[in-house]
């Protein structure tokens, strides 16, 4: 029947969507990033991790194209060292998953420099400053 969407068609569409997992301290910020990515590119399927201690398991379950994680200097689960530990665990299980860190370069200048160095050292695939536009964010994720 013409115009009917079959399960096979839906499976093929979902198969080609790029799943993005977002792990952020602030749920409102995570939600805004998810909406911006979904609005910018229809093939992004954005999911939010409930908490950093569940991110690795969640990534194993949904097998994302990319993992976006916020980095802060003051709260333990969001510190750079913890984010790099999560990165190591995710990369062991999903070596093709892209790792992107988000840092507030205005409030966390020294941390932003450390994140930049992590990119230079090849520890992460990219980073985003918190002050960038949603258009730029989606363009970076699209080009990973």
PDB file of C-alpha atoms in Angstrom:
ATOM      1  CA  UNK A   1       0.000   0.000   0.000  1.00  0.00           C
ATOM      2  CA  UNK A   2       1.444   3.367  -1.063  1.00  0.00           C
ATOM      3  CA  UNK A   3       2.390   5.776   1.726  1.00  0.00           C
ATOM      4  CA  UNK A   4       2.500   3.071   4.387  1.00  0.00           C
ATOM      5  CA  UNK A   5       5.457   3.095   6.724  1.00  0.00           C
ATOM      6  CA  UNK A   6       6.573  -0.450   7.373  1.00  0.00           C
ATOM      7  CA  UNK A   7       8.642  -1.664  10.330  1.00  0.00           C
ATOM      8  CA  UNK A   8      11.502  -2.411   7.916  1.00  0.00           C
ATOM      9  CA  UNK A   9      11.446   1.173   6.663  1.00  0.00           C
ATOM     10  CA  UNK A  10      11.450   2.514  10.232  1.00  0.00           C
ATOM     11  CA  UNK A  11      14.322   0.211  11.197  1.00  0.00           C
ATOM     12  CA  UNK A  12      16.379   1.474   8.246  1.00  0.00           C
ATOM     13  CA  UNK A  13      15.700   5.117   9.181  1.00  0.00           C
ATOM     14  CA  UNK A  14      16.652   4.542  12.825  1.00  0.00           C
ATOM     15  CA  UNK A  15      19.746   2.634  11.727  1.00  0.00           C
ATOM     16  CA  UNK A  16      21.090   5.722   9.931  1.00  0.00           C
ATOM     17  CA  UNK A  17      20.250   8.220  12.642  1.00  0.00           C
ATOM     18  CA  UNK A  18      23.231   9.406  14.597  1.00  0.00           C
ATOM     19  CA  UNK A  19      22.596   8.894  18.286  1.00  0.00           C
ATOM     20  CA  UNK A  20      24.133  11.467  20.610  1.00  0.00           C
ATOM     21  CA  UNK A  21      24.380  10.958  24.379  1.00  0.00           C
ATOM     22  CA  UNK A  22      24.511  14.128  26.474  1.00  0.00           C
ATOM     23  CA  UNK A  23      25.894  14.025  30.023  1.00  0.00           C
ATOM     24  CA  UNK A  24      25.550  17.431  31.655  1.00  0.00           C
ATOM     25  CA  UNK A  25      25.424  18.666  35.236  1.00  0.00           C
ATOM     26  CA  UNK A  26      22.487  20.979  34.594  1.00  0.00           C
ATOM     27  CA  UNK A  27      19.360  19.272  33.200  1.00  0.00           C
ATOM     28  CA  UNK A  28      18.082  22.532  31.667  1.00  0.00           C
ATOM     29  CA  UNK A  29      21.377  23.017  29.820  1.00  0.00           C
ATOM     30  CA  UNK A  30      21.310  19.365  28.664  1.00  0.00           C
ATOM     31  CA  UNK A  31      17.753  19.761  27.433  1.00  0.00           C
ATOM     32  CA  UNK A  32      18.625  22.951  25.530  1.00  0.00           C
ATOM     33  CA  UNK A  33      21.568  21.214  23.838  1.00  0.00           C
ATOM     34  CA  UNK A  34      19.396  18.209  22.957  1.00  0.00           C
ATOM     35  CA  UNK A  35      16.723  20.435  21.418  1.00  0.00           C
ATOM     36  CA  UNK A  36      19.287  22.488  19.504  1.00  0.00           C
ATOM     37  CA  UNK A  37      20.894  19.382  18.018  1.00  0.00           C
ATOM     38  CA  UNK A  38      17.578  17.773  17.111  1.00  0.00           C
ATOM     39  CA  UNK A  39      16.308  21.007  15.518  1.00  0.00           C
ATOM     40  CA  UNK A  40      19.523  21.574  13.584  1.00  0.00           C
ATOM     41  CA  UNK A  41      19.789  18.115  12.047  1.00  0.00           C
ATOM     42  CA  UNK A  42      16.955  15.669  11.631  1.00  0.00           C
ATOM     43  CA  UNK A  43      19.244  12.648  11.724  1.00  0.00           C
ATOM     44  CA  UNK A  44      20.405  13.330  15.312  1.00  0.00           C
ATOM     45  CA  UNK A  45      18.740  11.184  17.959  1.00  0.00           C
ATOM     46  CA  UNK A  46      19.709  12.825  21.259  1.00  0.00           C
ATOM     47  CA  UNK A  47      19.511  10.979  24.566  1.00  0.00           C
ATOM     48  CA  UNK A  48      20.394  12.203  28.049  1.00  0.00           C
ATOM     49  CA  UNK A  49      22.364  10.189  30.575  1.00  0.00           C
ATOM     50  CA  UNK A  50      20.764  10.251  34.014  1.00  0.00           C
ATOM     51  CA  UNK A  51      24.092  10.745  35.806  1.00  0.00           C
ATOM     52  CA  UNK A  52      27.824  10.332  35.206  1.00  0.00           C
ATOM     53  CA  UNK A  53      27.915   7.002  37.050  1.00  0.00           C
ATOM     54  CA  UNK A  54      25.416   5.600  34.515  1.00  0.00           C
ATOM     55  CA  UNK A  55      26.932   7.097  31.348  1.00  0.00           C
ATOM     56  CA  UNK A  56      29.164   4.160  30.378  1.00  0.00           C
ATOM     57  CA  UNK A  57      26.369   1.631  30.821  1.00  0.00           C
ATOM     58  CA  UNK A  58      23.931   3.888  28.961  1.00  0.00           C
ATOM     59  CA  UNK A  59      26.384   4.234  26.066  1.00  0.00           C
ATOM     60  CA  UNK A  60      26.795   0.461  25.908  1.00  0.00           C
ATOM     61  CA  UNK A  61      23.033   0.138  25.673  1.00  0.00           C
ATOM     62  CA  UNK A  62      22.321   2.750  23.004  1.00  0.00           C
ATOM     63  CA  UNK A  63      25.672   2.751  21.112  1.00  0.00           C
ATOM     64  CA  UNK A  64      25.988   6.457  20.341  1.00  0.00           C
ATOM     65  CA  UNK A  65      27.768   8.123  17.464  1.00  0.00           C
ATOM     66  CA  UNK A  66      29.007  10.743  19.955  1.00  0.00           C
ATOM     67  CA  UNK A  67      29.130  11.399  23.679  1.00  0.00           C
ATOM     68  CA  UNK A  68      28.970  15.041  24.822  1.00  0.00           C
ATOM     69  CA  UNK A  69      30.076  15.629  28.397  1.00  0.00           C
ATOM     70  CA  UNK A  70      30.208  18.843  30.390  1.00  0.00           C
ATOM     71  CA  UNK A  71      33.413  19.487  32.331  1.00  0.00           C
ATOM     72  CA  UNK A  72      33.543  21.663  35.459  1.00  0.00           C
ATOM     73  CA  UNK A  73      36.272  22.422  37.944  1.00  0.00           C
ATOM     74  CA  UNK A  74      34.369  22.064  41.169  1.00  0.00           C
ATOM     75  CA  UNK A  75      32.019  19.086  41.194  1.00  0.00           C
ATOM     76  CA  UNK A  76      33.680  15.674  41.315  1.00  0.00           C
ATOM     77  CA  UNK A  77      31.649  13.714  38.749  1.00  0.00           C
ATOM     78  CA  UNK A  78      32.109  16.493  36.208  1.00  0.00           C
ATOM     79  CA  UNK A  79      35.854  17.083  36.696  1.00  0.00           C
ATOM     80  CA  UNK A  80      38.145  16.533  33.723  1.00  0.00           C
ATOM     81  CA  UNK A  81      39.830  13.480  35.265  1.00  0.00           C
ATOM     82  CA  UNK A  82      36.470  11.779  35.779  1.00  0.00           C
ATOM     83  CA  UNK A  83      35.363  12.653  32.247  1.00  0.00           C
ATOM     84  CA  UNK A  84      38.554  11.164  30.816  1.00  0.00           C
ATOM     85  CA  UNK A  85      37.978   8.004  32.886  1.00  0.00           C
ATOM     86  CA  UNK A  86      34.479   7.719  31.401  1.00  0.00           C
ATOM     87  CA  UNK A  87      35.985   8.352  27.974  1.00  0.00           C
ATOM     88  CA  UNK A  88      38.449   5.468  28.485  1.00  0.00           C
ATOM     89  CA  UNK A  89      35.664   3.066  29.471  1.00  0.00           C
ATOM     90  CA  UNK A  90      33.404   4.093  26.580  1.00  0.00           C
ATOM     91  CA  UNK A  91      36.238   3.857  24.029  1.00  0.00           C
ATOM     92  CA  UNK A  92      37.122   0.318  25.236  1.00  0.00           C
ATOM     93  CA  UNK A  93      33.604  -0.849  24.432  1.00  0.00           C
ATOM     94  CA  UNK A  94      32.739   1.551  21.590  1.00  0.00           C
ATOM     95  CA  UNK A  95      35.975   2.620  19.894  1.00  0.00           C
ATOM     96  CA  UNK A  96      34.191   4.572  17.149  1.00  0.00           C
ATOM     97  CA  UNK A  97      32.184   6.732  19.577  1.00  0.00           C
ATOM     98  CA  UNK A  98      33.265  10.379  19.312  1.00  0.00           C
ATOM     99  CA  UNK A  99      34.023  12.133  22.596  1.00  0.00           C
ATOM    100  CA  UNK A 100      33.267  15.858  22.887  1.00  0.00           C
ATOM    101  CA  UNK A 101      33.774  17.899  26.049  1.00  0.00           C
ATOM    102  CA  UNK A 102      31.902  21.116  26.797  1.00  0.00           C
ATOM    103  CA  UNK A 103      33.581  23.677  29.040  1.00  0.00           C
ATOM    104  CA  UNK A 104      32.749  27.231  30.109  1.00  0.00           C
ATOM    105  CA  UNK A 105      35.844  29.085  28.917  1.00  0.00           C
ATOM    106  CA  UNK A 106      34.820  32.290  30.712  1.00  0.00           C
ATOM    107  CA  UNK A 107      34.227  30.878  34.204  1.00  0.00           C
ATOM    108  CA  UNK A 108      36.825  28.091  33.951  1.00  0.00           C
ATOM    109  CA  UNK A 109      39.799  29.570  32.046  1.00  0.00           C
ATOM    110  CA  UNK A 110      42.448  27.148  33.379  1.00  0.00           C
ATOM    111  CA  UNK A 111      40.155  24.179  32.893  1.00  0.00           C
ATOM    112  CA  UNK A 112      39.415  25.311  29.337  1.00  0.00           C
ATOM    113  CA  UNK A 113      43.165  25.261  28.638  1.00  0.00           C
ATOM    114  CA  UNK A 114      43.400  21.716  30.035  1.00  0.00           C
ATOM    115  CA  UNK A 115      40.507  20.621  27.813  1.00  0.00           C
ATOM    116  CA  UNK A 116      42.245  22.212  24.825  1.00  0.00           C
ATOM    117  CA  UNK A 117      45.394  20.265  25.723  1.00  0.00           C
ATOM    118  CA  UNK A 118      43.371  17.033  25.958  1.00  0.00           C
ATOM    119  CA  UNK A 119      42.281  17.646  22.359  1.00  0.00           C
ATOM    120  CA  UNK A 120      45.851  18.369  21.262  1.00  0.00           C
ATOM    121  CA  UNK A 121      46.993  15.164  22.992  1.00  0.00           C
ATOM    122  CA  UNK A 122      44.350  13.148  21.115  1.00  0.00           C
ATOM    123  CA  UNK A 123      42.441  12.180  24.257  1.00  0.00           C
ATOM    124  CA  UNK A 124      39.158  13.593  22.951  1.00  0.00           C
ATOM    125  CA  UNK A 125      37.747  14.070  19.467  1.00  0.00           C
ATOM    126  CA  UNK A 126      36.713  17.687  20.005  1.00  0.00           C
ATOM    127  CA  UNK A 127      35.621  20.261  22.546  1.00  0.00           C
ATOM    128  CA  UNK A 128      33.067  23.055  22.611  1.00  0.00           C
ATOM    129  CA  UNK A 129      33.154  26.258  24.601  1.00  0.00           C
ATOM    130  CA  UNK A 130      29.971  26.981  26.507  1.00  0.00           C
ATOM    131  CA  UNK A 131      29.633  30.372  24.819  1.00  0.00           C
ATOM    132  CA  UNK A 132      29.249  29.082  21.247  1.00  0.00           C
ATOM    133  CA  UNK A 133      25.988  29.297  19.352  1.00  0.00           C
ATOM    134  CA  UNK A 134      23.749  26.279  18.942  1.00  0.00           C
ATOM    135  CA  UNK A 135      24.346  26.504  15.193  1.00  0.00           C
ATOM    136  CA  UNK A 136      28.079  26.125  15.729  1.00  0.00           C
ATOM    137  CA  UNK A 137      27.544  23.282  18.218  1.00  0.00           C
ATOM    138  CA  UNK A 138      25.434  21.301  15.754  1.00  0.00           C
ATOM    139  CA  UNK A 139      27.928  21.982  12.939  1.00  0.00           C
ATOM    140  CA  UNK A 140      30.806  20.616  15.047  1.00  0.00           C
ATOM    141  CA  UNK A 141      28.853  17.490  15.960  1.00  0.00           C
ATOM    142  CA  UNK A 142      27.760  17.037  12.349  1.00  0.00           C
ATOM    143  CA  UNK A 143      31.369  17.091  11.138  1.00  0.00           C
ATOM    144  CA  UNK A 144      32.876  14.649  13.639  1.00  0.00           C
TER     145      UNK A 144
END
